[in-house]
mmCIF file of C-alpha atoms and ligand atoms in Angstrom:
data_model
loop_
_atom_site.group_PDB
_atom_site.id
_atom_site.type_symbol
_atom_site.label_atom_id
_atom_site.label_comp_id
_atom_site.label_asym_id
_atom_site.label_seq_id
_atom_site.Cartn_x
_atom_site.Cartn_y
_atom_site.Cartn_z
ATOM 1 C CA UNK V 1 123.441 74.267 94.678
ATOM 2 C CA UNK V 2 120.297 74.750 93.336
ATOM 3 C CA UNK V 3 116.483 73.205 95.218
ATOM 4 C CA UNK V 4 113.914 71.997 93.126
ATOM 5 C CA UNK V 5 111.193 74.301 93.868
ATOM 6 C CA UNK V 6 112.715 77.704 93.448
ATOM 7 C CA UNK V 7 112.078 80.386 96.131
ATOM 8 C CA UNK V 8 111.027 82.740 93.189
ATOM 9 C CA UNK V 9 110.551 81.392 89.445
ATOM 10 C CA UNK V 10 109.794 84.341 87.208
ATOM 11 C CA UNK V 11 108.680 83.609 83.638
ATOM 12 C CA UNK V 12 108.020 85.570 80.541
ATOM 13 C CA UNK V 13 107.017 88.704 82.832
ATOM 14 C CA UNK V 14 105.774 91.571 80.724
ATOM 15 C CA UNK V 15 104.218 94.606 81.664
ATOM 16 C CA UNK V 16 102.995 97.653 79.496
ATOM 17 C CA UNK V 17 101.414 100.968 79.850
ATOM 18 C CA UNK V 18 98.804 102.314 77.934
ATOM 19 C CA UNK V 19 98.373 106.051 79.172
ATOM 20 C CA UNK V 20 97.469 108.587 76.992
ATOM 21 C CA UNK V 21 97.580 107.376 73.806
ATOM 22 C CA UNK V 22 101.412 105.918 74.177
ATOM 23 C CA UNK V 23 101.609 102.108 75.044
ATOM 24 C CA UNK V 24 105.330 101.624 76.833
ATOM 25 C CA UNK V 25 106.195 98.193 76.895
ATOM 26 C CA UNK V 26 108.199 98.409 80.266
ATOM 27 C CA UNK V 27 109.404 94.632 80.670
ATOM 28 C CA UNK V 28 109.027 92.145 78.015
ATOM 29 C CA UNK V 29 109.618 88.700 78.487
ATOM 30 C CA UNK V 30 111.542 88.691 81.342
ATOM 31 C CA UNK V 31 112.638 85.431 83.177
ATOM 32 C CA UNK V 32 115.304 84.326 86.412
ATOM 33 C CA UNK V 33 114.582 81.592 89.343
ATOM 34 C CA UNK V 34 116.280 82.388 92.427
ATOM 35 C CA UNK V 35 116.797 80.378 95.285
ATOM 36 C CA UNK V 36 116.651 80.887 99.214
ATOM 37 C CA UNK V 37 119.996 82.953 100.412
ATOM 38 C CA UNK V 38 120.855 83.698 97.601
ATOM 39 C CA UNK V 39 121.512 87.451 95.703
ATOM 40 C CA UNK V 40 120.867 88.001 92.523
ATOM 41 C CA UNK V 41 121.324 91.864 91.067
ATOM 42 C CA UNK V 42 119.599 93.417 88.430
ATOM 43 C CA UNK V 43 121.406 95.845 86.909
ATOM 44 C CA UNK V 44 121.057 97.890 83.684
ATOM 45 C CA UNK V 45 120.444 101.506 83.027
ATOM 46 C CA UNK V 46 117.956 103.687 83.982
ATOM 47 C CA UNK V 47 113.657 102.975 82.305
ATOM 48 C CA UNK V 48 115.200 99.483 81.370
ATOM 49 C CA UNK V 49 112.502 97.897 83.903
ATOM 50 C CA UNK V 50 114.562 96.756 86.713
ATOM 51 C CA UNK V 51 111.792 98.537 89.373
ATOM 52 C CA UNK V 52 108.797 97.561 86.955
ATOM 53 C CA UNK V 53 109.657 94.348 86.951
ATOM 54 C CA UNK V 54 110.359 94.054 90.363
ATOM 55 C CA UNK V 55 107.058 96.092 91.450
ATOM 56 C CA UNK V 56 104.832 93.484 89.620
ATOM 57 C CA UNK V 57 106.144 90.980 91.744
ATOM 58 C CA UNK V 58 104.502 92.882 94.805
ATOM 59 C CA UNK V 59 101.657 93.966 93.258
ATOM 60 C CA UNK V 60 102.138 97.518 93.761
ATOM 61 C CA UNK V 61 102.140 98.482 90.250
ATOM 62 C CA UNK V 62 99.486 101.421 89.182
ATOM 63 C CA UNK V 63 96.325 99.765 87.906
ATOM 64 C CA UNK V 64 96.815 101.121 84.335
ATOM 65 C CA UNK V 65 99.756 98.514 84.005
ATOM 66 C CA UNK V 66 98.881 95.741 81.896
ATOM 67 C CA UNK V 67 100.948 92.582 83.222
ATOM 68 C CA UNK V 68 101.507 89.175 82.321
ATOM 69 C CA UNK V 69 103.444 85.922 82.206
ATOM 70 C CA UNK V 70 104.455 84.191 85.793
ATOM 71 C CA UNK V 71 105.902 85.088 88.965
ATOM 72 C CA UNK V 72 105.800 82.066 91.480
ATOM 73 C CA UNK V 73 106.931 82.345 94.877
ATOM 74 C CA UNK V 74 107.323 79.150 96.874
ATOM 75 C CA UNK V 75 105.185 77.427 94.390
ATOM 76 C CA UNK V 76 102.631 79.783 94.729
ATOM 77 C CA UNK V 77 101.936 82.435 91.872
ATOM 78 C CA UNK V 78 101.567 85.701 92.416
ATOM 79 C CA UNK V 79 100.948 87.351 89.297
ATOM 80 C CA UNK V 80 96.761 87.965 89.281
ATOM 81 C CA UNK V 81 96.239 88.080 93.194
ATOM 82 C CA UNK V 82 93.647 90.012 94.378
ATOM 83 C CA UNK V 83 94.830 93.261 96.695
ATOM 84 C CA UNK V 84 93.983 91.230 100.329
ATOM 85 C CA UNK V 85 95.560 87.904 99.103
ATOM 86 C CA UNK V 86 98.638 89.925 97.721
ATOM 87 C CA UNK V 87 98.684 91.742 101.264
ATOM 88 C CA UNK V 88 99.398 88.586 103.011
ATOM 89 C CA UNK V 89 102.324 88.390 101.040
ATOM 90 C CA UNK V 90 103.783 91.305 101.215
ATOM 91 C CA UNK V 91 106.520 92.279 103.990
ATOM 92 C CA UNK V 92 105.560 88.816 105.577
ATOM 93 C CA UNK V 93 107.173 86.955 102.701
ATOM 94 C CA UNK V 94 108.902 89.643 100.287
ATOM 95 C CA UNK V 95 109.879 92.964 101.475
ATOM 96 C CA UNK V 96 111.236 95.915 99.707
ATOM 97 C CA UNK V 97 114.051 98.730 100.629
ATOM 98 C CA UNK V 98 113.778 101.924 98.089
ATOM 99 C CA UNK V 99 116.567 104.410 97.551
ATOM 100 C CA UNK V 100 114.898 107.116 99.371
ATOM 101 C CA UNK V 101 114.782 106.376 103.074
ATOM 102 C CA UNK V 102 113.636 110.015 104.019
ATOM 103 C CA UNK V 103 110.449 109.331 102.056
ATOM 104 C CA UNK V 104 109.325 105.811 103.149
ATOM 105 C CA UNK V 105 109.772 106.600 106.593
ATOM 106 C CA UNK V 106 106.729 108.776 108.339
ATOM 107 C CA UNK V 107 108.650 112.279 108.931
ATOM 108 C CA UNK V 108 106.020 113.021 112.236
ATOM 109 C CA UNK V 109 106.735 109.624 113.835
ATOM 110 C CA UNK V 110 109.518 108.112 115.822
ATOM 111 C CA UNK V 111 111.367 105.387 114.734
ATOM 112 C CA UNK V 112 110.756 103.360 117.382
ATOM 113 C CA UNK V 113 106.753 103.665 116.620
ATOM 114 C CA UNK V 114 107.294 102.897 113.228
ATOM 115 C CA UNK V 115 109.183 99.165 113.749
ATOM 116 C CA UNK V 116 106.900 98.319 116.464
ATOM 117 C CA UNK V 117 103.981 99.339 114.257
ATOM 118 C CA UNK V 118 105.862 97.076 111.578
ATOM 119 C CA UNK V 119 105.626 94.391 113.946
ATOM 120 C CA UNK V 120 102.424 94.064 115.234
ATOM 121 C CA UNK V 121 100.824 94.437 111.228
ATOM 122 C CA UNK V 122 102.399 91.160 111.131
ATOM 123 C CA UNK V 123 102.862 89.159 114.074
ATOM 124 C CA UNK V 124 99.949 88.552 116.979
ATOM 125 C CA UNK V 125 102.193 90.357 119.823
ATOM 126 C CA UNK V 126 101.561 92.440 123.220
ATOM 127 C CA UNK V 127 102.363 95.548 123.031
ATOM 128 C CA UNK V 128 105.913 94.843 125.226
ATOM 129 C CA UNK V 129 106.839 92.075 123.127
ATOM 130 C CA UNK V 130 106.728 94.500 119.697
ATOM 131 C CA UNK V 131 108.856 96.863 121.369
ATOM 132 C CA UNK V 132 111.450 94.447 122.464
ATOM 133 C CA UNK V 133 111.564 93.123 119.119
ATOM 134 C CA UNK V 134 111.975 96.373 117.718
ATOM 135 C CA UNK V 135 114.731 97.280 119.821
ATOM 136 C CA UNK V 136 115.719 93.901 118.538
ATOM 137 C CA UNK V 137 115.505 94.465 114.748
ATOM 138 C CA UNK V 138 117.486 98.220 115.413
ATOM 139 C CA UNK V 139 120.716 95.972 116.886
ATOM 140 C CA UNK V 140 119.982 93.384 114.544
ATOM 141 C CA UNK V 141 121.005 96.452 111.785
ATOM 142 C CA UNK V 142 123.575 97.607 114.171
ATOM 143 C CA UNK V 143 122.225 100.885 114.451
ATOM 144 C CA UNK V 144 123.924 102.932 116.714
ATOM 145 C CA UNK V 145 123.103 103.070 120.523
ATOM 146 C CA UNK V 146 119.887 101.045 119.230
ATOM 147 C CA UNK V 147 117.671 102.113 122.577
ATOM 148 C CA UNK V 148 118.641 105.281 123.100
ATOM 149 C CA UNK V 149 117.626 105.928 119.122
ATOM 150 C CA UNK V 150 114.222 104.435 119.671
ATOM 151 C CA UNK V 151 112.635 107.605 120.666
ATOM 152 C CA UNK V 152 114.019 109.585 117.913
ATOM 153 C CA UNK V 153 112.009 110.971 114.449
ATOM 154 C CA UNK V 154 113.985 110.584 111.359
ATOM 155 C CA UNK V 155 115.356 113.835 110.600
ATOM 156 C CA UNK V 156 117.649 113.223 113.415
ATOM 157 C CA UNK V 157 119.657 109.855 111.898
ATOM 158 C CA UNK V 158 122.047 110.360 109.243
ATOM 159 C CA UNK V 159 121.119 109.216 105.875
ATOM 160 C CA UNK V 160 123.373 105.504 106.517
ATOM 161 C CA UNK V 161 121.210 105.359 109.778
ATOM 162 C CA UNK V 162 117.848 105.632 107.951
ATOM 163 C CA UNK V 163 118.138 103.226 105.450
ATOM 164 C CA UNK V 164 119.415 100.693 108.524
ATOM 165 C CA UNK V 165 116.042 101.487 110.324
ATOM 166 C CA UNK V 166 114.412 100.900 106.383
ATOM 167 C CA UNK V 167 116.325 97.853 106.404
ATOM 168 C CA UNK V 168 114.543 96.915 110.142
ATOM 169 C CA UNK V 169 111.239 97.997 109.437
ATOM 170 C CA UNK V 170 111.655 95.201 106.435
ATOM 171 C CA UNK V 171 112.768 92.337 108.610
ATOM 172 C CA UNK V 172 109.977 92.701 110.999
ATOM 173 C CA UNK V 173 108.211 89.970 109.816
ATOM 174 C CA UNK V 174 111.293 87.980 108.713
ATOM 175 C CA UNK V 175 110.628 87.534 104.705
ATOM 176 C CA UNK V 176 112.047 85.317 102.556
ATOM 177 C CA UNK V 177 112.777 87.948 100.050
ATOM 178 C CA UNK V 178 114.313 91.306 100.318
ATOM 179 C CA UNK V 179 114.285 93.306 97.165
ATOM 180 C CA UNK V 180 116.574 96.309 98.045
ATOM 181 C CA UNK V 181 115.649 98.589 95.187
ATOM 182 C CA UNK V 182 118.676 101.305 94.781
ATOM 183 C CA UNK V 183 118.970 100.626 98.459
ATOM 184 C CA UNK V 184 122.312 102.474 98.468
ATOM 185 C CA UNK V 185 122.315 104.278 95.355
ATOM 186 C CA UNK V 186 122.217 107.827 97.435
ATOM 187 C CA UNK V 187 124.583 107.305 100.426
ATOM 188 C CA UNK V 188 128.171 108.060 100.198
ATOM 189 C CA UNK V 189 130.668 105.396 99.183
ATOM 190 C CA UNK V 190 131.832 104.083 102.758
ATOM 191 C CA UNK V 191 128.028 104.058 104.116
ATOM 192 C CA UNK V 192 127.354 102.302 100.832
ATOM 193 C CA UNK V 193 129.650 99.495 102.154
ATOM 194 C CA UNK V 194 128.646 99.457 105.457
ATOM 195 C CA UNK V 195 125.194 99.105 104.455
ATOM 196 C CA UNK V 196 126.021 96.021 101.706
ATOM 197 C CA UNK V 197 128.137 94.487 104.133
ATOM 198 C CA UNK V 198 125.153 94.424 106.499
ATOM 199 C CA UNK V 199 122.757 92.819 104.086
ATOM 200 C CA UNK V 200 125.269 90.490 103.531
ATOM 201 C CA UNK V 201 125.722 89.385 107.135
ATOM 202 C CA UNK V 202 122.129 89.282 107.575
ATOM 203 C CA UNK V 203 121.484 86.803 104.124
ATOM 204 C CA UNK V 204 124.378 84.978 106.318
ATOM 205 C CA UNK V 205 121.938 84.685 109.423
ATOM 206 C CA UNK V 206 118.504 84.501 108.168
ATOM 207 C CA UNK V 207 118.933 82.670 104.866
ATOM 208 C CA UNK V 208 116.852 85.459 103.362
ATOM 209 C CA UNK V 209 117.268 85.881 99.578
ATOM 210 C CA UNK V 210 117.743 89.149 97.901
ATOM 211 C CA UNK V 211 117.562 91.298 94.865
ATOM 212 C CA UNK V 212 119.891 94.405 94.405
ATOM 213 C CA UNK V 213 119.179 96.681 91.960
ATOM 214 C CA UNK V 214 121.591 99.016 90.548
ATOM 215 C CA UNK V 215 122.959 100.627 87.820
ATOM 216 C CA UNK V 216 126.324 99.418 89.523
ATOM 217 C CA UNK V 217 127.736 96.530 88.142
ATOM 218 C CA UNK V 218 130.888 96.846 90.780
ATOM 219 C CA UNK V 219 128.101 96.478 93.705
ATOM 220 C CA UNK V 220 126.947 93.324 91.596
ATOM 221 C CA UNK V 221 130.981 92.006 91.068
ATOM 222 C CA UNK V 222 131.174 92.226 94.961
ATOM 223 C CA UNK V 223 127.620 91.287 96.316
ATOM 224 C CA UNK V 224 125.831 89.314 93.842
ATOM 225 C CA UNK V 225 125.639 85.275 93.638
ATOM 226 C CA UNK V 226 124.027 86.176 89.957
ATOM 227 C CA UNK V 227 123.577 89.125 87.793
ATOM 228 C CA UNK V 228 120.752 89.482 85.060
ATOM 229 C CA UNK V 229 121.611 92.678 82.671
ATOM 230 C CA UNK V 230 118.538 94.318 81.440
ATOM 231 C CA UNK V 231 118.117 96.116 78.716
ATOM 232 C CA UNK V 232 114.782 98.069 77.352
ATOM 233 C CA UNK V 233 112.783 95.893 79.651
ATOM 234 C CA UNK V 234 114.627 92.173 78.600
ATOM 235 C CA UNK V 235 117.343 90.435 79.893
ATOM 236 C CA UNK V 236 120.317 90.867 77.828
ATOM 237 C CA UNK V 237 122.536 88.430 79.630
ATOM 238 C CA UNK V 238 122.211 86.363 82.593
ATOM 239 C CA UNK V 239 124.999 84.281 84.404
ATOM 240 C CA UNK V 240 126.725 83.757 87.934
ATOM 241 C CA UNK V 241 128.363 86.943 89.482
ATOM 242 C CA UNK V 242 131.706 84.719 89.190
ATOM 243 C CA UNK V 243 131.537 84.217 85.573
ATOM 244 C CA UNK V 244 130.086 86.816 84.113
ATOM 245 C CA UNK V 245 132.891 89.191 85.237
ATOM 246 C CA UNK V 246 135.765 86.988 84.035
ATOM 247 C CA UNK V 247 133.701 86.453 80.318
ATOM 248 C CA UNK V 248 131.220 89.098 79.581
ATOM 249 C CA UNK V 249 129.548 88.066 76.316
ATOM 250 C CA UNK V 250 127.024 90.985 75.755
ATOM 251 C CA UNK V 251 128.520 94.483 74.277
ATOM 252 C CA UNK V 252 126.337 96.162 76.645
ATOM 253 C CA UNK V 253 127.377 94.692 79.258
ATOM 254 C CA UNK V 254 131.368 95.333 78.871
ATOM 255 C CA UNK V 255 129.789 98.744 78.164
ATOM 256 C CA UNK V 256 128.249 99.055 81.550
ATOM 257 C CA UNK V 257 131.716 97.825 83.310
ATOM 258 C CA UNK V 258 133.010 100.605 82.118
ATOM 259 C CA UNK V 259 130.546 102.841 84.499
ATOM 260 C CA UNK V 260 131.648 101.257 87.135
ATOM 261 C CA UNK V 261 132.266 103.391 90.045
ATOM 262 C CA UNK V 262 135.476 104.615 91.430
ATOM 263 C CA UNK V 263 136.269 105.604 95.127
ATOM 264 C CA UNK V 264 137.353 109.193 93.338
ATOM 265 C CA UNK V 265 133.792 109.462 92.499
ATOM 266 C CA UNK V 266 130.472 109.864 94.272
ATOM 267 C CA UNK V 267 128.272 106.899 94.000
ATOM 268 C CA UNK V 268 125.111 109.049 93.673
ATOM 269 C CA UNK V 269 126.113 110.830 90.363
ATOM 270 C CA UNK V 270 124.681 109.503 87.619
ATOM 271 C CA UNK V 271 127.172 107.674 85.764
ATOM 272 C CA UNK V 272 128.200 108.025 82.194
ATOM 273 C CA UNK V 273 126.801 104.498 80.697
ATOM 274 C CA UNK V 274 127.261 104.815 77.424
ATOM 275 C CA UNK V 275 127.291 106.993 74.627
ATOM 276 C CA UNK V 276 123.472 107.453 73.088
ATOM 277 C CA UNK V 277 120.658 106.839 74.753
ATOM 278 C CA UNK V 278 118.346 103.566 75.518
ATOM 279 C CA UNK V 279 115.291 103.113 72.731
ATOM 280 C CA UNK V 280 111.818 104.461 73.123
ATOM 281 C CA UNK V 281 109.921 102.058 74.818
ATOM 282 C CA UNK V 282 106.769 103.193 72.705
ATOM 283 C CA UNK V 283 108.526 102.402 69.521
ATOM 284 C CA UNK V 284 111.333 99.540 69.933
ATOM 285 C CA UNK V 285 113.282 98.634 66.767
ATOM 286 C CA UNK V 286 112.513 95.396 64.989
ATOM 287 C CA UNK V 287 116.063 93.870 65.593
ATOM 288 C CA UNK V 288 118.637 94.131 68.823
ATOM 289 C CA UNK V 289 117.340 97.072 70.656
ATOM 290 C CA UNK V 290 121.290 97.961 71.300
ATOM 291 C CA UNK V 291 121.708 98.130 67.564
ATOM 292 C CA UNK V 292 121.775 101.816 67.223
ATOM 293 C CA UNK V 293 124.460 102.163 70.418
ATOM 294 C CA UNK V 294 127.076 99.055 69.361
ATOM 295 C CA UNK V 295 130.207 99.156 67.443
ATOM 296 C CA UNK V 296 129.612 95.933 66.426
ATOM 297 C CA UNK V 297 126.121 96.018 64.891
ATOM 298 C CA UNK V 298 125.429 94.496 61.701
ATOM 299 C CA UNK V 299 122.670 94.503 59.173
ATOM 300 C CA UNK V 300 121.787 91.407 60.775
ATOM 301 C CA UNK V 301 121.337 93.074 64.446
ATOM 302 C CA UNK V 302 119.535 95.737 63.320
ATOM 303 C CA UNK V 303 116.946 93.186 61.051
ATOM 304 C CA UNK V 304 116.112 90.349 63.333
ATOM 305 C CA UNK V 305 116.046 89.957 67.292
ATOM 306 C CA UNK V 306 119.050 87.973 69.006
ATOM 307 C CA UNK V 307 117.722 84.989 71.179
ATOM 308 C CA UNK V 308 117.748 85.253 74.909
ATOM 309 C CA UNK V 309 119.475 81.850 75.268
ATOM 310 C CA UNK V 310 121.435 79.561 77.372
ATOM 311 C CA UNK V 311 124.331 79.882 75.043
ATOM 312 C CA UNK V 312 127.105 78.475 77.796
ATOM 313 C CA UNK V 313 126.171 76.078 81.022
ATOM 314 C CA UNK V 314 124.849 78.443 83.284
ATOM 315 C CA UNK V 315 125.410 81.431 80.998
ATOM 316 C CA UNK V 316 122.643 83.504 79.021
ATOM 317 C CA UNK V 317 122.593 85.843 76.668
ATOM 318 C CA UNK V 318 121.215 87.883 73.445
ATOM 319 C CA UNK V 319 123.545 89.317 70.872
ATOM 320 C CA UNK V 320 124.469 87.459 67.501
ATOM 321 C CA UNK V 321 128.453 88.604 67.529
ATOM 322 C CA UNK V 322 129.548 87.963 71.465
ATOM 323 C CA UNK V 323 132.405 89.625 72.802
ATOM 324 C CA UNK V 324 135.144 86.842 72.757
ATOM 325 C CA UNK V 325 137.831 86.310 75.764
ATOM 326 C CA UNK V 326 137.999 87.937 78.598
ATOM 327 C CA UNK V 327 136.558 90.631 80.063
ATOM 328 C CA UNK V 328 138.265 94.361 79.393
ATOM 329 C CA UNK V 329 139.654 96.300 81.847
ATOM 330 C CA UNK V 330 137.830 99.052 83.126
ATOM 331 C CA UNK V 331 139.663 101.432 81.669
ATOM 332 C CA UNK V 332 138.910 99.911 77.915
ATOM 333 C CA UNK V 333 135.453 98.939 78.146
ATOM 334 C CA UNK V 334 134.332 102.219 76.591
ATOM 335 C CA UNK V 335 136.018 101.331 73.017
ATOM 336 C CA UNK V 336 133.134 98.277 72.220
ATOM 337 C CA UNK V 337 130.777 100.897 71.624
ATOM 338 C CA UNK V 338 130.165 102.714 68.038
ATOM 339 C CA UNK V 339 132.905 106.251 68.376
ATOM 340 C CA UNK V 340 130.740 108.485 66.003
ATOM 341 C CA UNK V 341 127.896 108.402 68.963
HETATM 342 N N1 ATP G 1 103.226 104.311 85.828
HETATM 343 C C1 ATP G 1 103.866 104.297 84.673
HETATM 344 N N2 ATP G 1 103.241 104.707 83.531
HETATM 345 C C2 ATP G 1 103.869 104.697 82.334
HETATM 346 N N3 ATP G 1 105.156 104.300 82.182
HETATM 347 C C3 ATP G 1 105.830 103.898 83.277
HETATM 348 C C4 ATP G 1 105.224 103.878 84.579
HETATM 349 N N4 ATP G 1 106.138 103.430 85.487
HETATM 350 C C5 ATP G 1 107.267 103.187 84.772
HETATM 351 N N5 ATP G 1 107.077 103.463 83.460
HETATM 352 C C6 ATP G 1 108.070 103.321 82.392
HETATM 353 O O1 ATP G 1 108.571 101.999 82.409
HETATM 354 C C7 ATP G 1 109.936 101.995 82.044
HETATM 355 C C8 ATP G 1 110.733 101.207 83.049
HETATM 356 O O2 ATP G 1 110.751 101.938 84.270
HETATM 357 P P1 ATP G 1 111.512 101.449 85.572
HETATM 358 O O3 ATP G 1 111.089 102.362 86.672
HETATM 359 O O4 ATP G 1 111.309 100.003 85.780
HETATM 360 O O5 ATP G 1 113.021 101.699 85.186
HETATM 361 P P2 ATP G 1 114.317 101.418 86.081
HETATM 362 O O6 ATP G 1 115.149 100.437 85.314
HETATM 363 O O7 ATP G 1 113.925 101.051 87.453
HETATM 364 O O8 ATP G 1 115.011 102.841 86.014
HETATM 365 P P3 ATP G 1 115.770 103.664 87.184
HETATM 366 O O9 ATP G 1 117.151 103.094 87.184
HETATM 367 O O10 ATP G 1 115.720 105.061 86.693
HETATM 368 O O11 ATP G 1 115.035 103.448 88.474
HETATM 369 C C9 ATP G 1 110.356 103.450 81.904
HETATM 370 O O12 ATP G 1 110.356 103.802 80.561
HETATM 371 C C10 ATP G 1 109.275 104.201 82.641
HETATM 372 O O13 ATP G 1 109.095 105.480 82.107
HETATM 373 S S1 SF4 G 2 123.153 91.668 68.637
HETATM 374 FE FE1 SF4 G 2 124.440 93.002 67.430
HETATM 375 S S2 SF4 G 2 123.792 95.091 67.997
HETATM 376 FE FE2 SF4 G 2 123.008 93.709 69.566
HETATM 377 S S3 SF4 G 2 124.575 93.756 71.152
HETATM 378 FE FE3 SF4 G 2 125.038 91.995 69.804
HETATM 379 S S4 SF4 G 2 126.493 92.807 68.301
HETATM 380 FE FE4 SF4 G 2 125.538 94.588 69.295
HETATM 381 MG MG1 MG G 3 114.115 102.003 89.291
#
């Protein structure tokens, strides 16, 4: 069921760099609308704009990016907000959760400081009543002997147990929007789980909305309401989770299911996409950008630009020759893609 007023309408979102000389058009055009509770995933290789685009939404983009188009949250845009307006925004009504919990968290303080300190940035609280809702927030992310942890720095949580205390510091001020960016990408498989299963639970109870990104479809099969596929900074195809894994219409897509991961391999290794590599962003060819990669290119694709459209109800995407049927196994998905690459 969709509400009128989307929690988050993004439209024609582009962003480019001009350093040095080079101008890198990072996201071009991109557009989605998601509503409250719900989880959409990104998901596409690596530099195809999944954290650019995601970045700009926060305003926490270097100032040498160049961005435009619409982001509007609740109504309210958020594209072109000064620093203090964007402030009020962020972590009270979108939060984020990097890969890299080590490095967001301050190495010198305890954890317990850190939530409470999380807190009180956004609430009006004593003193007493940020700790107990830190204490709170930790059992809220089932962390482990929650009070007893509270006095501890982060070197002494395991990796799983970090990212849960990320995941905390991010609820403090109960946003609307979570944007877990690679949230899981370097914890083992099982922790991986635990940690999805958590967010999951937690949409469950708070009705807050999120965005996984990955380069994981398989975390997108299982987690996702809807998946957008990126590609070279657009969206290559867009539908729900539900359909899009029974009939994949993009070639890069039934590509990417073939990276998906198995329980024989560690989630953290960088996975074998596809043969070739993405297109220079300074220099993007005229037609498909996938043209050069795709066994099924024709002088067409590599001449003209495919449409980002709502081809099917529901169901977006860009490529003049869609895959037909359903979607390959895992084991097959490799053989779309051009064998002298
Ligand atoms: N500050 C910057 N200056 C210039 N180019 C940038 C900057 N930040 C990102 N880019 C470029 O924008 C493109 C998109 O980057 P982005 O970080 O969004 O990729 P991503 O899809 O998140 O990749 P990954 O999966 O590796 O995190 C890349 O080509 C990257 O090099
Ligand atoms: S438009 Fe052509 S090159 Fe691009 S993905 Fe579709 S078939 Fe392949
Ligand atoms: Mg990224």
């Amino acid at each position: 069921m969709t509400s009128l007023v989307p929690l988050l309408e993004v439209t024609e979102l582009r962003v480019r760099f001009d350093t040095r000389g080079r101008r890198v058009q990072a996201v071009n055009g991109l557009s989605y609308r998601l509503d409250a509770g719900r989880t959409l995933a990104i998901i596409g290789e690596s530099g195809s704009g999944k954290s650019v685009s995601s970045r700009a939404l926060m305003g926490l983009l270097p100032p040498a990016a160049q961005v435009s188009g619409s982001a509007r949250f609740s109504g309210v845009e958020l594209l072109g907000l000064s620093e203090r307006q964007m402030r009020r925004h962020r972590g009270a009504d979108i939060a984020m959760v990097f890969q890299d919990p080590a490095r967001s968290l301050n190495p010198t303080m305890r954890i317990g400081t850190q939530i409470t300190e999380a807190v009180r940035a956004h609430t009006e609280v004593t003193r007493q009543e940020a700790h107990n809702r830190a204490v709170e927030l930790l059992q809220l992310v089932r962390l482990p002997a929650a009070e007893a942890r509270f006095h501890e720095y982060p070197h002494q949580l395991s990796g799983g147990m970090r990212q849960r205390v990320m995941i905390a510091i991010a609820l403090a001020a109960n946003p609307k929007l979570l944007i877990a960016d690679e949230a899981t990408t370097a914890l083992d498989v099982t922790t991986q789980a635990q940690i999805m299963e958590l967010l999951a639970e937690l949409q469950q109870r708070l009705g807050t909305a999120i965005i996984l990104i990955s380069h994981d479809l398989g975390l997108a099969a299982t987690y996702a309401h809807d998946v957008i596929v990126m590609y070279a900074g657009r969206a290559v195809e867009y539908a729900p989770a539900s359909r899009l894994f029974k009939q994949v219409r993009m070639p890069y897509t039934r590509a990417l299911l073939g990276a998906i991961p198995r329980l024989d391999r560690p989630s953290h290794v960088e996975l074998p996409v596809t043969p070739g590599q993405p297109p220079d962003l300074t220099r993007l060819p005229p037609g498909c950008p996938f043209a050069p990669r795709c066994a099924h290119a024709t002088d067409t694709c590599r001449e003209q630009a495919p449409p980002f459209d709502e081809h099917e109800a529901g169901h977006w995407w860009a490529c003049w020759h869609p895959c037909a049927g359903e979607a390959p196994s895992i084991e097959t998905a490799g053989a779309v893609l051009a064998e002298d690459q």
